[in-house]
Amino acid sequence: MKPHAPRVTGALVFTTATAAALIVAVTAGGAGAVPAAPSPQAAPGGVTYREAGRFTTAGKPRDLLLHPESKNLYVGSDDLADTADVNEGGLYVLDPADGSVRSTVTRIPGPTGTLGRRAVTRIGAALPGDGVVFGYPLRGIGTARNGDETAAGAWVAGATVTDIGPGTGPGTALVAQGPVLAEVDLATAALRRSLTLEGGDSFAVDAARKTVWFTDFANRCLYKVDTERLAVVATVELPAGEGFGGFTEVDPQTGAVWVGLDNSVVVYAATGTRLGALSGKDLPRAARFDSATGQAFVVWQDAGDPSLPGSDNDGTLTVHRSADLTELVRPVVLPGNQVQLGVASLAVQPGAEVVLVSSPAQGTITRLERFVPPAPSPDPSSHPSPSPDPSASAPSPGSSAGTPTGPGPATSPAASPAPAGSTAAPGAVVGDTGGQPPAAGPAPAPAPHGSLASTGTTVLSLAGTAAALTLAGWALIRFRAGRPGRTGPG
């Protein structure tokens, strides 16, 4: 090797290493400046339901059912006390959009078969295609569809019917006659089989799991009945208390049973294990579930007694994630909905965009529509503008970026999940006036694509510089190698 080679090679190594170090340093610095991927944006606060209509076309509503196939709203109704010249009792079929009457069933059989206008107090089940099974005082069970003026019906032998639900097979219904659970024929009301319990008068059917949950509020017990054998397979102890029971409903998706009790709702899994409870200042009187969104809806009625603390004559609708009882929506005030003149009912449109709530005291059905406020705009003064991304295309005119879309459930940031076995207590919010929407959180961090573009440009520039230095070094080697006789520094 020629004597000058080590020195020239050293210069080349230094030049190349310096350029490489610059590239590595800038690349590392750029990587450190890129923020972590932002978390998915939470749904905007203040999600609630707004009144979109109030129907007064169905007398004194006692029970509601939104038919899953025909989409007709069936209303079991009683006579209003302040309309002495008209009897509004019967079964109404309404358009759920505007409350207009599609038909009214006014001729219902009495105990001897005599037809007459009678109150319909309970709707037990939907019939295939359209129509419902309903109960009427004192022991009547009937069926009717949209367009019928006369219902088919018969009277059950024995004690007063206190509840009604779907039977275990076609052409049957389950009825409670106080503590007796019986399955009867729909057409004739003939008894097929029965079970006598220690107490109770109401129940809920879980058809998917072939179970009936029979509630004995007086003895604070919940009986799990196997419908195949019509036998009690488990007994669940309800919390102690002195108030009246409100409702018993089963979530068809999970099999959990929800029991309205005093000022709370106690929830048990399909196995009978307690999952938690909701509490409030009003009385829980009805619940429904939406399988499409996994949500539970509860109507809380005011006691209607001004002498009681907290009584304001207003009820409330609350919405919860049925899996863990988390409150998902700002509570909705139901003005004047109190329990003195009757228990409220409700129906939920699949997808939960629309909820219908009855108020027997007012003779009304309120249509509530889900409202999602727009996401707040970020404050430009609190966050620097990100570097523009040359590769990003401009949004088309009229685009709706940042606006929530789709019917999926939105979670209020104020709500926190309650683990299984815990008690979720909305307390201050249940029955409240709804308050103001929660304050918006900090605006999301700018997207990292601008920083990455800037860093990439710098890296490419330095890579070009390094390549130029490397070529210059090799040229120096060739130049010095071509000059003979050089043995020292020149």
Short mmCIF file of C-alpha atoms in Angstrom, two decimals:
data_model
loop_
_atom_site.label_atom_id
_atom_site.label_comp_id
_atom_site.label_asym_id
_atom_site.label_seq_id
_atom_site.Cartn_x
_atom_site.Cartn_y
_atom_site.Cartn_z
CA MET A 1 0.00 0.00 0.00
CA LYS A 2 1.29 3.50 -0.80
CA PRO A 3 2.41 5.64 2.17
CA HIS A 4 -0.31 8.24 1.61
CA ALA A 5 -3.19 5.75 1.64
CA PRO A 6 -3.84 5.59 5.44
CA ARG A 7 -4.21 9.37 5.70
CA VAL A 8 -6.55 9.65 2.72
CA THR A 9 -8.57 6.68 3.90
CA GLY A 10 -8.90 8.25 7.33
CA ALA A 11 -10.24 11.44 5.78
CA LEU A 12 -12.80 9.47 3.84
CA VAL A 13 -13.88 7.53 6.91
CA PHE A 14 -14.26 10.77 8.89
CA THR A 15 -16.32 12.40 6.14
CA THR A 16 -18.62 9.42 5.71
CA ALA A 17 -19.06 8.90 9.47
CA THR A 18 -19.89 12.58 9.98
CA ALA A 19 -22.58 12.51 7.32
CA ALA A 20 -24.04 9.26 8.67
CA ALA A 21 -24.10 10.66 12.20
CA LEU A 22 -25.99 13.72 11.02
CA ILE A 23 -28.58 11.54 9.30
CA VAL A 24 -29.03 9.33 12.37
CA ALA A 25 -29.25 12.30 14.73
CA VAL A 26 -31.88 14.12 12.69
CA THR A 27 -33.88 10.95 12.10
CA ALA A 28 -33.85 10.13 15.81
CA GLY A 29 -34.85 13.66 16.71
CA GLY A 30 -37.73 13.56 14.24
CA ALA A 31 -38.97 10.24 15.60
CA GLY A 32 -38.96 11.61 19.12
CA ALA A 33 -41.04 14.59 18.04
CA VAL A 34 -43.84 12.49 16.58
CA PRO A 35 -46.67 12.29 19.17
CA ALA A 36 -48.23 8.97 20.10
CA ALA A 37 -51.32 7.94 18.17
CA PRO A 38 -54.27 9.82 19.67
CA SER A 39 -56.95 7.88 21.52
CA PRO A 40 -60.33 7.58 19.79
CA GLN A 41 -62.34 10.73 20.37
CA ALA A 42 -64.96 10.33 23.07
CA ALA A 43 -68.56 11.01 22.17
CA PRO A 44 -69.58 14.63 22.82
CA GLY A 45 -71.08 15.44 26.18
CA GLY A 46 -74.74 16.34 26.60
CA VAL A 47 -76.18 13.41 24.64
CA THR A 48 -79.85 13.19 25.58
CA TYR A 49 -83.40 12.75 24.28
CA ARG A 50 -85.62 15.65 23.28
CA GLU A 51 -89.39 15.78 23.17
CA ALA A 52 -90.55 15.60 19.55
CA GLY A 53 -94.28 15.15 20.11
CA ARG A 54 -96.97 14.57 22.70
CA PHE A 55 -99.92 12.37 21.78
CA THR A 56 -103.34 12.71 23.43
CA THR A 57 -105.18 10.37 21.06
CA ALA A 58 -105.40 7.20 23.18
CA GLY A 59 -107.31 8.02 26.37
CA LYS A 60 -105.47 7.16 29.58
CA PRO A 61 -102.54 4.99 28.40
CA ARG A 62 -101.81 2.04 30.67
CA ASP A 63 -99.38 -0.06 28.61
CA LEU A 64 -97.40 0.27 25.36
CA LEU A 65 -95.98 -2.15 22.81
CA LEU A 66 -94.21 -1.22 19.59
CA HIS A 67 -94.78 -4.20 17.31
CA PRO A 68 -91.42 -5.50 16.01
CA GLU A 69 -92.77 -6.43 12.56
CA SER A 70 -95.65 -4.12 11.67
CA LYS A 71 -94.14 -1.16 13.58
CA ASN A 72 -97.60 -0.27 14.90
CA LEU A 73 -97.74 1.28 18.36
CA TYR A 74 -100.28 -0.61 20.47
CA VAL A 75 -101.73 1.20 23.49
CA GLY A 76 -103.79 -0.42 26.21
CA SER A 77 -105.97 2.37 27.56
CA ASP A 78 -108.40 3.27 30.32
CA ASP A 79 -111.11 5.90 30.59
CA LEU A 80 -110.07 9.44 31.51
CA ALA A 81 -111.82 10.75 34.60
CA ASP A 82 -112.23 14.29 33.25
CA THR A 83 -114.15 13.24 30.12
CA ALA A 84 -117.42 12.01 31.60
CA ASP A 85 -119.25 12.11 28.27
CA VAL A 86 -116.79 9.77 26.49
CA ASN A 87 -115.35 6.38 27.38
CA GLU A 88 -111.80 6.14 26.01
CA GLY A 89 -111.04 2.63 27.24
CA GLY A 90 -109.90 0.01 24.74
CA LEU A 91 -106.98 -1.05 22.57
CA TYR A 92 -105.58 1.64 20.28
CA VAL A 93 -103.30 1.27 17.29
CA LEU A 94 -101.27 4.44 16.66
CA ASP A 95 -98.75 5.70 14.16
CA PRO A 96 -95.63 6.06 16.37
CA ALA A 97 -94.41 9.01 14.29
CA ASP A 98 -97.28 11.40 14.97
CA GLY A 99 -99.72 9.61 17.28
CA SER A 100 -102.51 9.46 14.72
CA VAL A 101 -105.04 6.69 15.31
CA ARG A 102 -104.90 3.84 12.81
CA SER A 103 -107.66 1.83 14.47
CA THR A 104 -109.38 1.27 17.80
CA VAL A 105 -110.66 -1.99 19.26
CA THR A 106 -113.80 -1.03 21.20
CA ARG A 107 -115.76 -4.30 21.36
CA ILE A 108 -114.23 -6.71 23.87
CA PRO A 109 -115.99 -9.80 25.36
CA GLY A 110 -117.13 -9.74 28.99
CA PRO A 111 -117.43 -12.75 31.34
CA THR A 112 -120.54 -14.00 29.54
CA GLY A 113 -119.30 -13.11 26.06
CA THR A 114 -121.20 -9.83 25.90
CA LEU A 115 -119.28 -7.28 23.85
CA GLY A 116 -118.57 -3.87 25.31
CA ARG A 117 -115.98 -1.13 25.61
CA ARG A 118 -113.51 -2.14 28.31
CA ALA A 119 -110.22 -0.88 29.70
CA VAL A 120 -107.08 -2.67 28.51
CA THR A 121 -104.57 -2.62 31.36
CA ARG A 122 -101.80 -4.91 30.13
CA ILE A 123 -100.26 -5.92 26.81
CA GLY A 124 -98.70 -9.34 27.18
CA ALA A 125 -97.07 -10.22 23.86
CA ALA A 126 -96.84 -9.46 20.15
CA LEU A 127 -98.60 -11.76 17.69
CA PRO A 128 -96.78 -12.94 14.54
CA GLY A 129 -96.89 -10.32 11.79
CA ASP A 130 -99.09 -7.87 13.69
CA GLY A 131 -101.41 -7.70 16.67
CA VAL A 132 -101.09 -8.31 20.41
CA VAL A 133 -102.22 -10.45 23.32
CA PHE A 134 -103.69 -8.26 26.06
CA GLY A 135 -105.34 -8.47 29.46
CA TYR A 136 -108.41 -6.62 30.72
CA PRO A 137 -110.24 -6.58 34.07
CA LEU A 138 -110.98 -8.73 35.80
CA ARG A 139 -109.91 -11.99 34.22
CA GLY A 140 -110.09 -11.32 30.50
CA ILE A 141 -107.45 -12.22 27.92
CA GLY A 142 -107.88 -11.04 24.35
CA THR A 143 -106.20 -10.77 20.96
CA ALA A 144 -106.61 -8.16 18.23
CA ARG A 145 -104.84 -6.69 15.19
CA ASN A 146 -104.78 -3.37 13.42
CA GLY A 147 -108.13 -2.85 11.69
CA ASP A 148 -110.16 -4.99 14.10
CA GLU A 149 -113.14 -3.41 15.84
CA THR A 150 -113.93 -6.53 17.85
CA ALA A 151 -111.38 -8.50 19.85
CA ALA A 152 -111.32 -12.24 20.33
CA GLY A 153 -111.34 -12.94 24.05
CA ALA A 154 -112.26 -15.22 26.94
CA TRP A 155 -112.25 -15.10 30.73
CA VAL A 156 -109.92 -17.21 32.88
CA ALA A 157 -111.57 -19.16 35.71
CA GLY A 158 -110.54 -18.43 39.27
CA ALA A 159 -108.99 -15.33 40.84
CA THR A 160 -108.32 -11.94 39.28
CA VAL A 161 -105.58 -11.95 36.65
CA THR A 162 -102.75 -9.71 37.91
CA ASP A 163 -100.25 -10.13 35.04
CA ILE A 164 -100.03 -11.61 31.56
CA GLY A 165 -97.17 -12.70 29.28
CA PRO A 166 -96.29 -14.90 26.31
CA GLY A 167 -96.93 -18.61 26.67
CA THR A 168 -94.47 -21.41 26.01
CA GLY A 169 -96.07 -22.42 22.73
CA PRO A 170 -98.37 -21.13 19.96
CA GLY A 171 -101.89 -20.29 21.08
CA THR A 172 -101.03 -20.02 24.78
CA ALA A 173 -100.45 -17.29 27.37
CA LEU A 174 -99.02 -17.21 30.85
CA VAL A 175 -101.06 -15.42 33.51
CA ALA A 176 -100.56 -14.62 37.17
CA GLN A 177 -103.57 -14.91 39.44
CA GLY A 178 -101.93 -13.63 42.57
CA PRO A 179 -99.35 -16.28 43.57
CA VAL A 180 -100.60 -18.77 40.95
CA LEU A 181 -98.70 -18.95 37.65
CA ALA A 182 -100.86 -20.60 35.00
CA GLU A 183 -100.60 -21.37 31.30
CA VAL A 184 -103.92 -21.05 29.49
CA ASP A 185 -105.30 -21.47 26.00
CA LEU A 186 -105.66 -18.14 24.19
CA ALA A 187 -108.86 -18.95 22.38
CA THR A 188 -110.82 -20.44 25.30
CA ALA A 189 -108.82 -19.41 28.42
CA ALA A 190 -108.89 -23.08 29.44
CA LEU A 191 -106.24 -24.03 32.00
CA ARG A 192 -103.39 -26.20 30.71
CA ARG A 193 -101.12 -26.30 33.78
CA SER A 194 -100.33 -24.19 36.86
CA LEU A 195 -97.87 -23.61 39.69
CA THR A 196 -98.71 -22.12 43.08
CA LEU A 197 -95.94 -20.07 44.69
CA GLU A 198 -95.60 -18.73 48.21
CA GLY A 199 -96.56 -15.23 47.16
CA GLY A 200 -96.38 -12.64 44.41
CA ASP A 201 -98.48 -11.32 41.56
CA SER A 202 -96.24 -10.36 38.61
CA PHE A 203 -93.57 -11.90 36.40
CA ALA A 204 -91.27 -11.54 33.39
CA VAL A 205 -90.62 -14.16 30.73
CA ASP A 206 -87.17 -15.03 29.36
CA ALA A 207 -88.22 -17.09 26.36
CA ALA A 208 -84.65 -17.68 25.13
CA ARG A 209 -83.68 -19.39 28.39
CA LYS A 210 -87.10 -20.96 29.06
CA THR A 211 -87.41 -19.12 32.34
CA VAL A 212 -90.01 -17.07 34.20
CA TRP A 213 -88.93 -14.68 36.96
CA PHE A 214 -91.86 -14.43 39.38
CA THR A 215 -91.67 -11.58 41.87
CA ASP A 216 -93.01 -11.71 45.43
CA PHE A 217 -92.59 -8.11 46.59
CA ALA A 218 -94.32 -8.70 49.93
CA ASN A 219 -91.85 -11.41 50.96
CA ARG A 220 -88.95 -9.77 49.08
CA CYS A 221 -88.29 -12.85 46.95
CA LEU A 222 -87.69 -13.55 43.29
CA TYR A 223 -88.51 -17.04 42.06
CA LYS A 224 -86.81 -18.53 39.01
CA VAL A 225 -89.23 -20.91 37.28
CA ASP A 226 -88.28 -23.44 34.61
CA THR A 227 -91.09 -23.21 32.06
CA GLU A 228 -90.51 -26.69 30.62
CA ARG A 229 -91.30 -28.30 33.96
CA LEU A 230 -93.17 -25.31 35.44
CA ALA A 231 -91.16 -25.73 38.63
CA VAL A 232 -89.14 -23.38 40.84
CA VAL A 233 -85.42 -23.95 40.33
CA ALA A 234 -84.00 -21.08 42.41
CA THR A 235 -85.03 -18.37 44.86
CA VAL A 236 -83.30 -14.98 45.00
CA GLU A 237 -83.61 -12.77 48.06
CA LEU A 238 -84.49 -9.15 47.28
CA PRO A 239 -83.18 -6.25 49.41
CA ALA A 240 -85.23 -5.44 52.50
CA GLY A 241 -87.62 -2.51 52.32
CA GLU A 242 -91.13 -1.28 52.93
CA GLY A 243 -92.10 0.26 49.59
CA PHE A 244 -94.10 -1.25 46.77
CA GLY A 245 -92.57 -3.01 43.84
CA GLY A 246 -92.36 -1.25 40.52
CA PHE A 247 -91.65 -3.77 37.77
CA THR A 248 -89.92 -7.00 36.76
CA GLU A 249 -88.31 -7.10 33.30
CA VAL A 250 -85.78 -9.37 31.59
CA ASP A 251 -83.08 -8.17 29.23
CA PRO A 252 -83.59 -10.55 26.28
CA GLN A 253 -79.96 -10.21 25.20
CA THR A 254 -78.24 -11.09 28.48
CA GLY A 255 -81.00 -12.76 30.47
CA ALA A 256 -80.44 -10.35 33.36
CA VAL A 257 -83.56 -9.55 35.38
CA TRP A 258 -84.23 -5.94 36.44
CA VAL A 259 -86.51 -5.35 39.43
CA GLY A 260 -87.90 -1.93 40.34
CA LEU A 261 -88.01 -1.77 44.10
CA ASP A 262 -88.77 1.31 46.22
CA ASN A 263 -86.37 4.03 44.95
CA SER A 264 -83.96 1.63 43.26
CA VAL A 265 -83.55 -0.90 40.48
CA VAL A 266 -81.79 -4.12 41.45
CA VAL A 267 -80.21 -6.18 38.68
CA TYR A 268 -79.47 -9.91 38.77
CA ALA A 269 -77.73 -12.10 36.19
CA ALA A 270 -79.55 -14.98 34.55
CA THR A 271 -77.94 -17.21 37.20
CA GLY A 272 -79.41 -15.15 40.04
CA THR A 273 -76.12 -13.45 40.99
CA ARG A 274 -76.57 -9.80 41.90
CA LEU A 275 -74.88 -7.48 39.39
CA GLY A 276 -75.62 -4.11 40.96
CA ALA A 277 -78.27 -1.47 41.44
CA LEU A 278 -79.42 1.97 40.37
CA SER A 279 -80.91 4.47 42.79
CA GLY A 280 -82.73 7.79 42.64
CA LYS A 281 -85.20 10.05 44.38
CA ASP A 282 -88.16 8.97 42.22
CA LEU A 283 -89.90 5.61 41.84
CA PRO A 284 -88.79 3.24 39.05
CA ARG A 285 -91.94 2.03 37.35
CA ALA A 286 -91.02 0.65 33.91
CA ALA A 287 -88.02 -0.64 31.95
CA ARG A 288 -87.35 -1.73 28.37
CA PHE A 289 -84.27 -2.94 26.49
CA ASP A 290 -82.81 -2.38 23.04
CA SER A 291 -80.78 -5.36 21.87
CA ALA A 292 -79.34 -3.44 18.91
CA THR A 293 -77.46 -1.02 21.18
CA GLY A 294 -77.26 -3.03 24.41
CA GLN A 295 -79.07 -0.27 26.28
CA ALA A 296 -81.64 -0.30 29.08
CA PHE A 297 -84.28 2.41 29.55
CA VAL A 298 -85.91 3.13 32.91
CA VAL A 299 -88.85 5.42 33.66
CA TRP A 300 -88.85 6.95 37.15
CA GLN A 301 -92.14 8.52 38.26
CA ASP A 302 -92.53 11.16 40.92
CA ALA A 303 -94.51 10.07 43.99
CA GLY A 304 -96.97 12.90 43.35
CA ASP A 305 -97.14 13.69 47.07
CA PRO A 306 -95.99 17.26 47.89
CA SER A 307 -95.46 16.29 51.53
CA LEU A 308 -92.62 13.94 50.61
CA PRO A 309 -89.05 15.34 50.44
CA GLY A 310 -87.86 15.82 46.86
CA SER A 311 -91.31 15.49 45.31
CA ASP A 312 -91.55 17.92 42.38
CA ASN A 313 -94.26 16.23 40.25
CA ASP A 314 -91.70 15.46 37.50
CA GLY A 315 -90.47 12.05 36.43
CA THR A 316 -87.29 11.05 34.64
CA LEU A 317 -86.07 8.75 31.88
CA THR A 318 -82.59 7.28 32.34
CA VAL A 319 -80.54 5.25 29.86
CA HIS A 320 -77.90 2.71 30.84
CA ARG A 321 -75.52 0.23 29.28
CA SER A 322 -77.23 -2.99 30.26
CA ALA A 323 -73.95 -4.92 30.64
CA ASP A 324 -72.59 -2.84 33.54
CA LEU A 325 -75.37 -0.30 34.40
CA THR A 326 -73.29 2.69 33.28
CA GLU A 327 -75.45 5.74 32.66
CA LEU A 328 -75.00 6.68 29.00
CA VAL A 329 -77.26 9.66 28.48
CA ARG A 330 -78.13 12.81 30.36
CA PRO A 331 -81.32 12.10 32.36
CA VAL A 332 -84.46 13.33 30.61
CA VAL A 333 -87.05 15.23 32.64
CA LEU A 334 -90.66 14.07 32.21
CA PRO A 335 -92.74 17.02 33.43
CA GLY A 336 -95.88 16.04 35.34
CA ASN A 337 -95.26 12.30 35.12
CA GLN A 338 -96.28 11.12 38.58
CA VAL A 339 -97.57 7.82 39.87
CA GLN A 340 -100.77 8.82 41.71
CA LEU A 341 -103.06 8.17 38.76
CA GLY A 342 -101.31 5.22 37.14
CA VAL A 343 -98.01 3.54 36.33
CA ALA A 344 -96.06 4.68 33.27
CA SER A 345 -94.98 2.42 30.43
CA LEU A 346 -92.56 2.84 27.55
CA ALA A 347 -91.57 1.46 24.15
CA VAL A 348 -88.19 1.71 22.42
CA GLN A 349 -87.71 1.76 18.67
CA PRO A 350 -84.99 -0.70 17.56
CA GLY A 351 -81.73 1.23 17.44
CA ALA A 352 -82.92 3.49 20.29
CA GLU A 353 -83.35 6.61 18.18
CA VAL A 354 -86.93 7.01 19.44
CA VAL A 355 -88.44 6.30 22.87
CA LEU A 356 -92.15 6.57 23.69
CA VAL A 357 -93.21 7.16 27.32
CA SER A 358 -96.75 7.18 28.68
CA SER A 359 -98.12 9.35 31.48
CA PRO A 360 -101.50 8.07 32.76
CA ALA A 361 -101.86 11.10 35.03
CA GLN A 362 -101.83 13.41 32.00
CA GLY A 363 -103.39 11.12 29.44
CA THR A 364 -100.38 11.51 27.15
CA ILE A 365 -97.69 9.60 25.30
CA THR A 366 -94.46 11.53 24.77
CA ARG A 367 -92.27 10.84 21.77
CA LEU A 368 -88.57 11.42 22.58
CA GLU A 369 -85.88 11.54 19.92
CA ARG A 370 -82.18 11.05 20.56
CA PHE A 371 -80.11 14.22 20.30
CA VAL A 372 -76.32 14.23 19.87
CA PRO A 373 -74.81 17.75 20.04
CA PRO A 374 -72.02 18.54 17.57
CA ALA A 375 -68.45 18.06 18.74
CA PRO A 376 -66.91 21.33 20.02
CA SER A 377 -64.41 23.05 17.71
CA PRO A 378 -60.80 23.09 19.00
CA ASP A 379 -59.40 26.39 20.28
CA PRO A 380 -56.73 27.46 17.74
CA SER A 381 -55.00 29.70 20.30
CA SER A 382 -54.20 26.80 22.64
CA HIS A 383 -52.60 24.48 20.07
CA PRO A 384 -50.03 25.32 17.38
CA SER A 385 -51.08 24.59 13.84
CA PRO A 386 -49.45 21.42 12.52
CA SER A 387 -47.19 21.58 9.49
CA PRO A 388 -49.20 21.01 6.32
CA ASP A 389 -48.97 17.63 4.71
CA PRO A 390 -48.17 18.11 1.01
CA SER A 391 -49.58 14.66 0.24
CA ALA A 392 -52.91 15.27 1.97
CA SER A 393 -55.79 16.11 -0.32
CA ALA A 394 -58.08 18.96 0.59
CA PRO A 395 -61.55 17.99 1.85
CA SER A 396 -64.33 18.29 -0.66
CA PRO A 397 -66.72 21.21 -0.22
CA GLY A 398 -69.65 20.43 2.10
CA SER A 399 -67.86 17.58 3.86
CA SER A 400 -68.95 16.82 7.44
CA ALA A 401 -65.64 15.92 9.06
CA GLY A 402 -65.89 15.94 12.84
CA THR A 403 -69.67 15.47 12.94
CA PRO A 404 -70.84 12.29 14.72
CA THR A 405 -72.65 9.91 12.40
CA GLY A 406 -74.53 6.65 12.69
CA PRO A 407 -77.08 5.44 15.25
CA GLY A 408 -74.60 3.80 17.61
CA PRO A 409 -74.72 4.61 21.36
CA ALA A 410 -72.75 7.61 22.55
CA THR A 411 -71.10 7.61 25.93
CA SER A 412 -71.09 10.71 28.02
CA PRO A 413 -67.63 11.44 29.40
CA ALA A 414 -69.20 12.01 32.81
CA ALA A 415 -70.25 8.39 33.04
CA SER A 416 -67.81 5.85 34.43
CA PRO A 417 -68.24 2.08 34.04
CA ALA A 418 -69.37 0.16 37.10
CA PRO A 419 -67.74 -3.27 37.38
CA ALA A 420 -69.88 -6.31 37.83
CA GLY A 421 -71.01 -6.69 41.42
CA SER A 422 -70.77 -2.98 42.17
CA THR A 423 -73.59 -0.49 42.67
CA ALA A 424 -73.99 2.22 40.08
CA ALA A 425 -75.92 5.04 41.74
CA PRO A 426 -76.87 7.98 39.56
CA GLY A 427 -78.50 9.51 42.66
CA ALA A 428 -78.13 13.18 42.04
CA VAL A 429 -78.87 12.92 38.36
CA VAL A 430 -81.89 10.60 38.37
CA GLY A 431 -84.97 12.80 38.48
CA ASP A 432 -82.83 15.93 38.15
CA THR A 433 -83.52 18.70 35.70
CA GLY A 434 -80.85 17.46 33.33
CA GLY A 435 -78.43 20.30 34.09
CA GLN A 436 -76.00 21.72 31.57
CA PRO A 437 -73.89 19.64 29.23
CA PRO A 438 -70.55 18.63 30.73
CA ALA A 439 -67.68 20.96 29.93
CA ALA A 440 -65.79 19.95 26.84
CA GLY A 441 -62.40 18.37 27.45
CA PRO A 442 -59.16 19.59 25.87
CA ALA A 443 -59.04 19.60 22.11
CA PRO A 444 -57.31 16.57 20.58
CA ALA A 445 -53.59 16.90 19.77
CA PRO A 446 -52.80 17.82 16.16
CA ALA A 447 -52.40 14.88 13.86
CA PRO A 448 -48.73 13.88 13.49
CA HIS A 449 -48.67 13.78 9.71
CA GLY A 450 -47.27 17.37 9.40
CA SER A 451 -44.25 16.62 11.65
CA LEU A 452 -43.49 13.45 9.78
CA ALA A 453 -43.51 15.29 6.44
CA SER A 454 -41.12 17.95 7.76
CA THR A 455 -38.75 15.35 9.22
CA GLY A 456 -38.77 13.36 5.97
CA THR A 457 -37.79 16.43 3.96
CA THR A 458 -34.85 17.14 6.30
CA VAL A 459 -33.63 13.54 6.16
CA LEU A 460 -33.68 13.53 2.36
CA SER A 461 -31.73 16.79 2.26
CA LEU A 462 -29.03 15.47 4.62
CA ALA A 463 -28.83 12.21 2.69
CA GLY A 464 -28.01 14.20 -0.41
CA THR A 465 -25.31 16.15 1.45
CA ALA A 466 -23.77 12.91 2.74
CA ALA A 467 -23.67 11.44 -0.75
CA ALA A 468 -21.91 14.56 -2.08
CA LEU A 469 -19.30 14.42 0.69
CA THR A 470 -18.68 10.73 0.03
CA LEU A 471 -18.12 11.33 -3.71
CA ALA A 472 -15.76 14.21 -2.92
CA GLY A 473 -13.77 11.91 -0.66
CA TRP A 474 -13.38 9.29 -3.31
CA ALA A 475 -12.31 11.92 -5.85
CA LEU A 476 -9.61 13.09 -3.43
CA ILE A 477 -8.32 9.52 -3.12
CA ARG A 478 -8.06 9.10 -6.87
CA PHE A 479 -6.37 12.49 -7.28
CA ARG A 480 -3.74 11.84 -4.63
CA ALA A 481 -3.19 8.30 -5.88
CA GLY A 482 -2.36 9.65 -9.33
CA ARG A 483 0.49 12.00 -8.12
CA PRO A 484 3.73 9.93 -7.85
CA GLY A 485 6.56 10.83 -5.47
CA ARG A 486 4.31 12.30 -2.78
CA THR A 487 5.40 10.79 0.53
CA GLY A 488 4.36 13.46 2.92
CA PRO A 489 1.75 16.10 3.46
CA GLY A 490 1.44 18.62 0.70
#
